[in-house]
Short mmCIF file of C-alpha atoms and ligand atoms in Angstrom, two decimals:
data_model
loop_
_atom_site.label_atom_id
_atom_site.label_comp_id
_atom_site.label_asym_id
_atom_site.label_seq_id
_atom_site.Cartn_x
_atom_site.Cartn_y
_atom_site.Cartn_z
CA MET C 1 58.88 108.81 50.08
CA SER C 2 57.41 106.00 48.06
CA ASP C 3 54.16 107.89 47.56
CA PRO C 4 54.49 109.91 44.36
CA GLN C 5 51.49 112.01 45.33
CA ALA C 6 53.11 113.17 48.56
CA PRO C 7 53.67 116.92 48.51
CA VAL C 8 57.27 118.03 48.38
CA PRO C 9 57.98 119.93 51.58
CA GLY C 10 59.52 123.36 51.25
CA PRO C 11 63.21 123.86 51.91
CA SER C 12 62.51 125.67 55.14
CA ALA C 13 60.78 122.72 56.76
CA SER C 14 63.28 121.53 59.32
CA PRO C 15 62.70 118.51 61.54
CA THR C 16 64.33 118.98 64.87
CA ALA C 17 65.75 115.52 65.56
CA THR C 18 69.35 114.96 64.52
CA ASN C 19 70.21 111.58 63.04
CA ARG C 20 70.92 109.23 65.93
CA LEU C 21 73.31 107.06 63.90
CA TRP C 22 75.57 109.73 62.50
CA GLY C 23 74.29 112.88 64.18
CA GLY C 24 77.04 113.38 66.79
CA ARG C 25 78.55 116.28 64.90
CA VAL C 26 75.40 118.07 63.85
CA ALA C 27 73.43 120.56 65.86
CA ARG C 28 70.10 120.25 64.13
CA GLY C 29 68.23 117.93 61.82
CA PRO C 30 68.23 118.11 58.04
CA ALA C 31 65.74 120.10 56.02
CA ALA C 32 62.81 117.94 55.03
CA ILE C 33 63.84 118.20 51.41
CA MET C 34 67.36 117.06 52.36
CA GLU C 35 65.90 114.04 54.09
CA GLN C 36 63.77 113.33 51.08
CA ILE C 37 66.49 113.50 48.45
CA ASN C 38 68.89 111.60 50.68
CA ALA C 39 66.66 108.69 51.59
CA SER C 40 66.87 105.44 49.67
CA ILE C 41 64.69 103.34 51.96
CA GLY C 42 61.83 103.66 49.45
CA PHE C 43 63.69 101.26 47.19
CA ASP C 44 66.65 99.76 49.02
CA ARG C 45 64.34 98.02 51.47
CA ARG C 46 64.49 95.25 48.91
CA LEU C 47 67.98 94.53 50.22
CA TYR C 48 66.74 93.70 53.72
CA ALA C 49 67.48 89.97 53.68
CA GLN C 50 70.97 90.49 52.28
CA ASP C 51 71.63 93.36 54.69
CA ILE C 52 70.74 91.20 57.65
CA ALA C 53 72.69 88.19 56.36
CA ALA C 54 75.78 90.36 55.86
CA SER C 55 75.38 91.89 59.33
CA LYS C 56 75.14 88.44 60.87
CA ALA C 57 78.30 87.30 59.10
CA HIS C 58 80.09 90.46 60.17
CA CYS C 59 78.94 90.00 63.78
CA GLN C 60 80.08 86.37 63.90
CA MET C 61 83.46 87.42 62.60
CA LEU C 62 83.76 90.26 65.16
CA VAL C 63 83.10 87.78 67.97
CA ARG C 64 85.46 85.15 66.54
CA GLN C 65 88.22 87.78 66.31
CA ASN C 66 87.56 88.99 69.87
CA ILE C 67 86.66 92.43 68.56
CA ILE C 68 83.29 92.48 70.34
CA PRO C 69 82.16 90.46 73.40
CA ALA C 70 80.42 87.16 72.66
CA ALA C 71 77.41 88.10 74.76
CA ASP C 72 76.85 91.25 72.70
CA GLY C 73 77.34 89.20 69.56
CA ASP C 74 74.63 86.77 70.66
CA ALA C 75 72.26 89.63 71.40
CA ILE C 76 72.97 91.17 68.01
CA LEU C 77 72.39 87.91 66.14
CA ALA C 78 69.12 87.23 67.96
CA GLY C 79 68.05 90.84 67.43
CA LEU C 80 68.81 90.66 63.71
CA ASP C 81 66.71 87.50 63.40
CA HIS C 82 63.93 89.34 65.15
CA VAL C 83 64.19 92.28 62.72
CA LEU C 84 64.15 89.85 59.79
CA ALA C 85 60.99 88.21 61.10
CA GLU C 86 59.37 91.61 61.58
CA ILE C 87 60.15 92.66 58.03
CA GLU C 88 58.96 89.37 56.56
CA SER C 89 55.70 89.47 58.50
CA GLY C 90 55.04 93.00 57.25
CA GLY C 91 55.23 94.37 60.80
CA PHE C 92 58.33 96.52 60.32
CA ALA C 93 57.97 100.29 60.10
CA PHE C 94 60.47 101.55 57.52
CA LYS C 95 61.35 105.15 58.29
CA THR C 96 62.58 107.82 55.89
CA GLU C 97 64.38 109.54 58.76
CA HIS C 98 66.60 106.45 58.95
CA GLU C 99 67.56 107.03 55.35
CA ASP C 100 68.34 103.57 54.07
CA ILE C 101 67.96 99.88 54.78
CA HIS C 102 71.22 99.70 56.71
CA MET C 103 70.22 102.34 59.23
CA ASN C 104 66.62 101.20 59.42
CA VAL C 105 67.79 97.76 60.45
CA GLU C 106 70.37 99.09 62.86
CA ALA C 107 68.01 101.57 64.46
CA ARG C 108 65.45 98.85 65.04
CA LEU C 109 68.16 96.58 66.42
CA ALA C 110 69.12 99.31 68.89
CA ALA C 111 65.49 99.67 69.96
CA LEU C 112 65.30 95.92 70.49
CA ILE C 113 68.56 95.13 72.27
CA GLY C 114 69.91 98.45 73.50
CA PRO C 115 73.49 99.75 73.41
CA ALA C 116 75.04 96.40 72.36
CA ALA C 117 73.58 97.12 68.89
CA GLY C 118 76.11 99.91 68.59
CA ARG C 119 78.95 97.35 68.43
CA LEU C 120 77.73 95.88 65.13
CA HIS C 121 79.08 98.76 63.06
CA THR C 122 82.65 98.22 64.35
CA ALA C 123 85.11 97.82 61.46
CA ARG C 124 82.62 98.44 58.71
CA SER C 125 80.90 101.30 56.93
CA ARG C 126 77.72 101.64 54.97
CA ASN C 127 79.99 101.90 51.94
CA ASP C 128 81.21 98.31 52.15
CA GLN C 129 77.84 97.26 53.55
CA VAL C 130 75.81 98.48 50.59
CA ALA C 131 78.27 97.10 48.07
CA THR C 132 78.05 93.72 49.82
CA ASP C 133 74.26 93.73 50.06
CA PHE C 134 73.83 94.72 46.44
CA ARG C 135 76.16 91.99 45.18
CA LEU C 136 74.35 89.40 47.27
CA TRP C 137 71.00 90.61 45.98
CA LEU C 138 72.09 90.57 42.37
CA ARG C 139 73.61 87.11 42.78
CA ASP C 140 70.22 85.80 43.88
CA ALA C 141 68.48 87.69 41.10
CA ILE C 142 70.81 86.15 38.52
CA ASP C 143 70.11 82.67 39.87
CA GLN C 144 66.39 83.28 39.54
CA LEU C 145 66.75 84.73 36.06
CA ASP C 146 68.75 81.71 35.02
CA GLY C 147 65.85 79.49 36.03
CA ALA C 148 63.48 81.60 33.95
CA LEU C 149 65.84 81.52 30.97
CA ARG C 150 66.13 77.77 31.22
CA ALA C 151 62.33 77.50 31.34
CA LEU C 152 62.09 79.54 28.15
CA GLN C 153 64.62 77.28 26.46
CA ALA C 154 62.63 74.25 27.61
CA ALA C 155 59.43 75.71 26.13
CA LEU C 156 61.16 76.55 22.84
CA ILE C 157 62.70 73.09 22.60
CA ALA C 158 59.40 71.35 23.37
CA LYS C 159 57.59 73.42 20.74
CA ALA C 160 60.41 72.87 18.23
CA GLU C 161 60.20 69.10 18.74
CA LEU C 162 56.56 69.20 17.65
CA HIS C 163 57.32 71.17 14.47
CA VAL C 164 60.59 69.91 13.04
CA ASP C 165 58.86 69.10 9.74
CA ALA C 166 56.83 72.30 9.53
CA VAL C 167 58.22 74.39 6.66
CA LEU C 168 58.63 78.08 7.34
CA PRO C 169 59.62 80.56 4.66
CA GLY C 170 63.08 81.53 5.90
CA LEU C 171 63.58 85.23 5.31
CA THR C 172 66.42 87.59 4.66
CA HIS C 173 65.60 91.29 4.27
CA LEU C 174 62.10 90.10 5.27
CA GLN C 175 61.92 88.62 1.73
CA PRO C 176 61.32 84.90 1.11
CA ALA C 177 64.78 83.30 0.98
CA GLN C 178 64.85 79.54 1.57
CA PRO C 179 62.55 77.09 3.31
CA VAL C 180 63.54 76.28 6.90
CA SER C 181 62.18 74.00 9.56
CA PHE C 182 60.07 75.88 12.12
CA GLY C 183 61.82 73.83 14.78
CA HIS C 184 65.17 75.05 13.42
CA HIS C 185 63.97 78.62 13.63
CA LEU C 186 62.93 78.22 17.27
CA LEU C 187 66.27 76.60 18.04
CA ALA C 188 68.02 79.77 16.90
CA TYR C 189 66.46 81.48 19.93
CA VAL C 190 67.53 78.61 22.17
CA GLU C 191 71.11 79.41 21.15
CA MET C 192 70.65 83.12 21.86
CA ILE C 193 69.20 82.41 25.28
CA GLY C 194 72.07 80.01 25.91
CA ARG C 195 74.56 82.83 25.31
CA ASP C 196 72.50 85.09 27.58
CA ARG C 197 72.76 82.50 30.34
CA GLY C 198 76.50 82.38 29.74
CA ARG C 199 76.80 86.15 30.04
CA PHE C 200 74.86 86.20 33.31
CA ALA C 201 76.99 83.34 34.61
CA ASP C 202 80.16 85.30 33.74
CA CYS C 203 78.78 88.34 35.49
CA ARG C 204 77.94 86.22 38.54
CA ARG C 205 81.43 84.74 38.63
CA ARG C 206 83.08 88.15 38.62
CA LEU C 207 80.68 89.75 41.08
CA ASN C 208 81.18 87.03 43.65
CA GLU C 209 83.85 88.85 45.67
CA SER C 210 83.18 90.32 49.08
CA PRO C 211 83.60 94.06 49.67
CA LEU C 212 82.85 93.58 53.38
CA GLY C 213 85.70 94.80 55.56
CA ALA C 214 86.87 97.43 53.09
CA ALA C 215 85.10 99.73 55.56
CA ALA C 216 84.64 103.32 54.39
CA LEU C 217 87.41 103.16 51.77
CA ALA C 218 90.76 102.42 53.41
CA GLY C 219 90.32 99.20 55.36
CA THR C 220 90.25 99.10 59.15
CA PRO C 221 92.71 98.87 62.05
CA TYR C 222 90.65 96.11 63.71
CA PRO C 223 91.99 92.57 63.27
CA ILE C 224 89.11 91.47 61.05
CA ASP C 225 88.98 88.27 59.03
CA ARG C 226 87.68 89.09 55.57
CA ASP C 227 88.12 85.55 54.35
CA LEU C 228 85.71 84.37 57.01
CA THR C 229 82.96 86.86 56.17
CA ALA C 230 83.46 86.17 52.47
CA ARG C 231 83.08 82.44 53.11
CA LEU C 232 80.05 82.86 55.37
CA LEU C 233 78.28 84.82 52.64
CA GLY C 234 79.15 82.39 49.84
CA PHE C 235 81.62 84.75 48.15
CA ASP C 236 84.64 83.20 46.46
CA ARG C 237 87.09 85.62 48.08
CA PRO C 238 87.35 89.11 49.56
CA ALA C 239 87.80 91.96 47.08
CA ALA C 240 91.52 92.75 46.93
CA ASN C 241 91.51 96.55 47.09
CA SER C 242 89.48 98.50 49.64
CA LEU C 243 89.00 101.55 47.41
CA ASP C 244 87.86 99.42 44.51
CA ALA C 245 85.64 97.36 46.79
CA VAL C 246 83.49 100.31 47.84
CA SER C 247 83.43 102.14 44.52
CA ASP C 248 83.12 99.32 42.00
CA ARG C 249 79.76 98.91 40.34
CA ASP C 250 81.02 96.97 37.34
CA PHE C 251 78.87 94.07 38.45
CA ALA C 252 75.74 96.20 38.05
CA LEU C 253 76.89 97.46 34.66
CA GLU C 254 77.80 93.99 33.47
CA PHE C 255 74.45 92.74 34.61
CA LEU C 256 72.63 95.54 32.79
CA ALA C 257 74.71 94.96 29.66
CA ALA C 258 73.87 91.25 29.66
CA ALA C 259 70.27 92.17 30.44
CA SER C 260 70.17 94.59 27.51
CA ILE C 261 71.34 91.93 25.09
CA LEU C 262 68.76 89.52 26.48
CA ALA C 263 66.06 92.19 26.20
CA VAL C 264 67.01 92.72 22.57
CA HIS C 265 66.71 88.98 21.93
CA LEU C 266 63.30 88.90 23.56
CA SER C 267 62.27 91.96 21.59
CA ARG C 268 63.30 90.34 18.30
CA PHE C 269 61.37 87.18 19.13
CA ALA C 270 58.37 89.23 20.22
CA GLU C 271 58.42 91.00 16.87
CA GLU C 272 58.37 87.64 15.10
CA LEU C 273 55.38 86.61 17.18
CA VAL C 274 53.57 89.82 16.28
CA TYR C 275 54.37 89.18 12.62
CA TRP C 276 53.45 85.50 12.63
CA VAL C 277 50.18 86.09 14.45
CA SER C 278 49.10 88.93 12.16
CA THR C 279 46.07 88.14 10.03
CA ALA C 280 47.98 88.64 6.80
CA VAL C 281 50.60 86.08 7.82
CA GLY C 282 48.73 83.70 10.12
CA PHE C 283 51.57 81.24 10.80
CA ILE C 284 50.60 80.92 14.45
CA SER C 285 47.74 81.84 16.67
CA LEU C 286 47.64 82.76 20.32
CA SER C 287 44.71 81.86 22.53
CA ASP C 288 42.57 84.25 24.52
CA ALA C 289 45.06 83.73 27.35
CA PHE C 290 47.69 85.77 25.51
CA THR C 291 45.67 88.19 23.41
CA THR C 292 43.38 91.08 24.19
CA GLY C 293 40.34 92.52 22.52
CA SER C 294 39.76 96.04 21.32
CA SER C 295 37.30 98.33 23.04
CA ILE C 296 35.97 99.46 19.66
CA MET C 297 36.67 96.69 17.13
CA PRO C 298 34.95 93.49 18.25
CA GLN C 299 36.90 91.23 15.93
CA LYS C 300 40.35 92.09 17.31
CA ARG C 301 42.81 89.72 18.94
CA ASN C 302 45.79 91.83 19.74
CA PRO C 303 49.15 90.31 20.74
CA ASP C 304 49.65 92.89 23.51
CA ALA C 305 51.97 90.72 25.58
CA ALA C 306 54.34 90.29 22.64
CA GLU C 307 54.21 94.00 21.90
CA LEU C 308 55.02 94.86 25.50
CA VAL C 309 57.94 92.42 25.53
CA ARG C 310 59.12 94.09 22.33
CA ALA C 311 58.86 97.48 24.02
CA LYS C 312 60.33 96.70 27.44
CA SER C 313 63.78 96.38 25.92
CA GLY C 314 63.71 100.18 25.90
CA ARG C 315 63.60 100.34 29.67
CA VAL C 316 66.35 97.79 30.10
CA ILE C 317 68.68 99.52 27.67
CA GLY C 318 67.75 102.80 29.33
CA ALA C 319 68.79 101.37 32.68
CA LEU C 320 72.22 100.49 31.29
CA ALA C 321 72.69 103.90 29.69
CA GLY C 322 71.47 105.61 32.85
CA LEU C 323 73.84 103.84 35.20
CA LEU C 324 76.82 104.27 32.86
CA ILE C 325 76.14 107.99 32.95
CA VAL C 326 75.76 108.03 36.75
CA LEU C 327 79.15 106.36 37.18
CA LYS C 328 81.01 108.23 34.48
CA GLY C 329 83.52 110.66 35.94
CA LEU C 330 83.05 109.59 39.58
CA PRO C 331 86.33 109.81 41.46
CA LEU C 332 87.35 107.14 43.96
CA ALA C 333 85.98 106.12 46.30
CA TYR C 334 82.31 106.21 47.34
CA SER C 335 80.05 109.10 46.32
CA LYS C 336 76.38 109.35 47.07
CA ASP C 337 75.73 109.30 43.33
CA MET C 338 76.18 105.57 43.67
CA GLN C 339 72.94 105.28 45.59
CA GLU C 340 71.32 105.75 42.17
CA ASP C 341 72.62 102.34 41.12
CA LYS C 342 69.84 100.27 42.61
CA GLU C 343 66.60 101.38 41.02
CA PRO C 344 67.68 100.70 37.42
CA VAL C 345 68.87 97.24 38.40
CA PHE C 346 65.73 96.45 40.38
CA GLU C 347 63.52 97.66 37.58
CA CYS C 348 65.48 95.73 35.02
CA VAL C 349 65.24 92.50 37.02
CA ASP C 350 61.49 92.99 37.40
CA SER C 351 60.98 93.76 33.73
CA LEU C 352 63.00 90.76 32.62
CA ALA C 353 61.20 88.40 34.98
CA LEU C 354 57.91 89.60 33.54
CA CYS C 355 59.08 89.43 29.93
CA LEU C 356 60.53 85.95 30.34
CA ALA C 357 57.38 84.60 31.96
CA ALA C 358 55.22 86.17 29.24
CA THR C 359 57.44 84.90 26.44
CA THR C 360 57.53 81.37 27.85
CA GLY C 361 53.77 81.54 28.23
CA MET C 362 53.30 82.59 24.60
CA VAL C 363 55.60 79.85 23.31
CA GLU C 364 53.63 77.25 25.22
CA ASP C 365 50.35 78.80 24.15
CA MET C 366 51.01 79.20 20.43
CA THR C 367 49.26 77.00 17.91
CA VAL C 368 51.22 76.49 14.71
CA SER C 369 49.50 76.53 11.34
CA ALA C 370 51.89 74.34 9.37
CA ALA C 371 49.67 74.57 6.27
CA ARG C 372 49.83 78.39 6.17
CA MET C 373 53.58 78.30 6.71
CA ARG C 374 54.10 75.78 3.92
CA GLN C 375 51.91 77.74 1.55
CA ALA C 376 53.96 80.87 2.19
CA ALA C 377 57.20 78.88 1.93
CA THR C 378 56.32 77.69 -1.56
CA ALA C 379 55.62 81.22 -2.77
CA GLY C 380 58.43 83.59 -3.60
CA PHE C 381 60.60 81.05 -5.46
CA THR C 382 62.28 79.91 -2.24
CA THR C 383 63.73 76.86 -4.02
CA ALA C 384 65.50 78.87 -6.71
CA THR C 385 68.83 78.21 -4.98
CA ASP C 386 68.04 74.50 -5.13
CA LEU C 387 67.49 74.73 -8.88
CA ALA C 388 70.85 76.49 -9.29
CA ASP C 389 72.52 73.85 -7.11
CA TYR C 390 70.86 71.15 -9.24
CA LEU C 391 72.34 72.68 -12.41
CA VAL C 392 75.76 72.73 -10.78
CA THR C 393 75.61 69.19 -9.43
CA ASN C 394 73.82 67.43 -12.27
CA LEU C 395 74.72 69.43 -15.36
CA GLY C 396 78.15 70.61 -14.30
CA LEU C 397 77.41 74.34 -14.72
CA PRO C 398 79.62 76.80 -12.82
CA PHE C 399 77.54 78.28 -9.98
CA ARG C 400 77.47 81.76 -11.55
CA ALA C 401 76.11 80.34 -14.83
CA ALA C 402 73.58 78.23 -12.92
CA HIS C 403 72.52 81.35 -11.02
CA HIS C 404 71.93 83.12 -14.34
CA VAL C 405 69.90 80.26 -15.86
CA THR C 406 67.80 80.03 -12.71
CA GLY C 407 67.21 83.76 -12.78
CA ARG C 408 65.79 83.47 -16.29
CA LEU C 409 63.53 80.62 -15.20
CA VAL C 410 62.30 82.65 -12.22
CA LYS C 411 61.48 85.49 -14.59
CA LEU C 412 59.57 83.09 -16.82
CA ALA C 413 57.60 81.72 -13.86
CA GLU C 414 56.90 85.23 -12.66
CA GLU C 415 55.54 86.18 -16.08
CA ARG C 416 53.25 83.15 -16.05
CA GLY C 417 52.25 83.71 -12.43
CA VAL C 418 53.28 80.22 -11.30
CA THR C 419 55.82 78.65 -8.97
CA LEU C 420 59.04 77.18 -10.39
CA ASP C 421 57.86 73.59 -10.11
CA ALA C 422 54.69 74.49 -12.04
CA LEU C 423 56.66 75.47 -15.15
CA PRO C 424 56.16 72.78 -17.82
CA LEU C 425 59.24 70.92 -19.02
CA ASP C 426 59.28 72.63 -22.43
CA ALA C 427 59.45 75.99 -20.69
CA LEU C 428 62.35 74.78 -18.55
CA GLN C 429 64.09 73.41 -21.61
CA SER C 430 63.63 76.66 -23.51
CA VAL C 431 66.20 78.10 -21.11
CA GLU C 432 68.33 75.01 -20.41
CA PRO C 433 67.75 72.18 -22.95
CA ARG C 434 69.45 69.53 -20.81
CA LEU C 435 66.85 69.78 -18.00
CA THR C 436 64.64 66.70 -17.54
CA ASP C 437 61.61 65.65 -15.46
CA ALA C 438 64.00 64.64 -12.69
CA VAL C 439 64.36 68.28 -11.67
CA TYR C 440 60.79 68.59 -10.33
CA ALA C 441 61.38 66.43 -7.27
CA GLU C 442 64.22 68.73 -6.32
CA LEU C 443 62.07 71.84 -6.31
CA THR C 444 59.69 71.08 -3.45
CA VAL C 445 60.21 72.93 -0.17
CA GLU C 446 60.60 69.61 1.64
CA ALA C 447 63.39 68.51 -0.73
CA SER C 448 65.08 71.87 -0.35
CA MET C 449 64.94 71.72 3.44
CA GLY C 450 65.92 68.04 3.60
CA ARG C 451 69.02 68.64 1.53
CA ARG C 452 70.56 71.11 3.98
CA THR C 453 72.25 68.48 6.07
CA SER C 454 75.42 70.46 6.80
CA TYR C 455 76.23 70.85 10.49
CA GLY C 456 73.91 73.51 11.92
CA GLY C 457 71.64 73.28 8.87
CA THR C 458 67.87 72.98 8.64
CA ALA C 459 67.43 69.39 7.35
CA PRO C 460 64.91 67.75 9.70
CA GLU C 461 67.34 64.95 10.61
CA ARG C 462 69.89 67.62 11.58
CA VAL C 463 67.29 69.55 13.54
CA ARG C 464 66.29 66.41 15.44
CA ALA C 465 69.93 65.84 16.36
CA ALA C 466 70.30 69.51 17.30
CA LEU C 467 67.25 69.23 19.55
CA ARG C 468 68.74 66.23 21.33
CA ALA C 469 71.99 68.14 21.75
CA ALA C 470 70.15 71.24 23.01
CA ARG C 471 68.42 69.19 25.69
CA GLU C 472 71.83 67.92 26.78
CA ARG C 473 73.47 71.32 26.74
CA PHE C 474 70.80 73.47 28.29
CA LEU C 475 68.16 71.53 30.25
N1 LIG P 501 72.20 104.30 50.95
C1 LIG P 501 73.56 104.35 50.55
C2 LIG P 501 73.71 103.81 49.11
O1 LIG P 501 72.83 103.21 48.65
C3 LIG P 501 74.40 103.55 51.47
C4 LIG P 501 75.80 104.02 51.56
C5 LIG P 501 75.83 105.33 52.21
N2 LIG P 501 77.13 105.73 52.51
C6 LIG P 501 77.43 106.98 52.87
N3 LIG P 501 78.65 107.24 53.12
N4 LIG P 501 76.52 107.90 52.97
O2 LIG P 501 74.71 104.01 48.46
#
């Protein structure tokens, strides 16, 4: 099943054994191809720990409610622990004929403890079981992702603290706009990641309801205690509607939506890394640890990790689109289509874990060339806005008039091939006679940056305060 090279058996191949767990009705076993398309054990084995935890909670509840005998309950609990140990030691034989993780575990339990194992499935169905397992799994995955997101924020903040005074040419339309602190720029990503963490936390809050006890779709006549199983599994409450409980996959969609936005953030940052590290730009460099060579061009240092982070967003967004399409038009309640919910989520979690680790690694690894950044920040007339502001503040010009005067000075500087602050005073005065020497101090990139002290602005004193606040808010 998990071997892509395995030949697909023809439709006539027909194993003889009927399925022991649901085969009472059927006279003969499924066609091999039926078994193959039906089986999910190739991927849902990843749910084993959650499946066993949910079974243990269910079993405890069945005993507590006098639905199954305590002695059978004890045997089941011990047997489930045994199965768990077998799986974790690598000694468990997953079988395609047992279809999925739920039946693999139960079949092994039956082999270990005999007929008492058959009592475990009282008052539940694989429909509520899989919904429970998957929520538990995703809850853990979100907690792990949150740790990785926090680590990325920590790396960004630490790097930003080192480079508050480094002047980066801030861009709009990829054109030089205004000088900004490199630390300020990195802090923008800290904010984005902070919102990502918030979205995952929201998703976690809403997913934390227990489907267990919804049974196949309608609830159960047994006197179960859904509050107890919910509590035992760390859920906030049981899901209120049995039909919704077994058919809802909003939690997976919400997760993939939040994941897609995160992947887009990582992709944007990765693109900046690729740009900054390029030879033409050279604002940062990455060590051999995060670059690769070329098999033909000996001089190359390619930012492959950043490029792959940039690209992986495609998979994550694809996972969201894919699952939306799987679920679209599905009637209540459970349909087997829903078995297709797991692989996109698993793959997305794996991709994000990899991308986050690589991105954090690159942030820690990067060496910043403040001199190259400053040089680029002084080109492109990035302090033209400051000159206009100076004309407004010191000479009382309306901003539109100041904008016009500055535009003429930029044109003059362009014609002479110099920066604004390299225009001699007589040239400045040829456009605006009231300008004096005092203007030059205002035209440096440091002065420009330092003046932007508004809340959320790039002045280094602001950025230092923002860094302190970010540590408080996020770390
Ligand atoms: N492997 C199934 C899934 O992932 C479990 C639920 C099967 N339920 C059923 N009625 N066949 O969705």
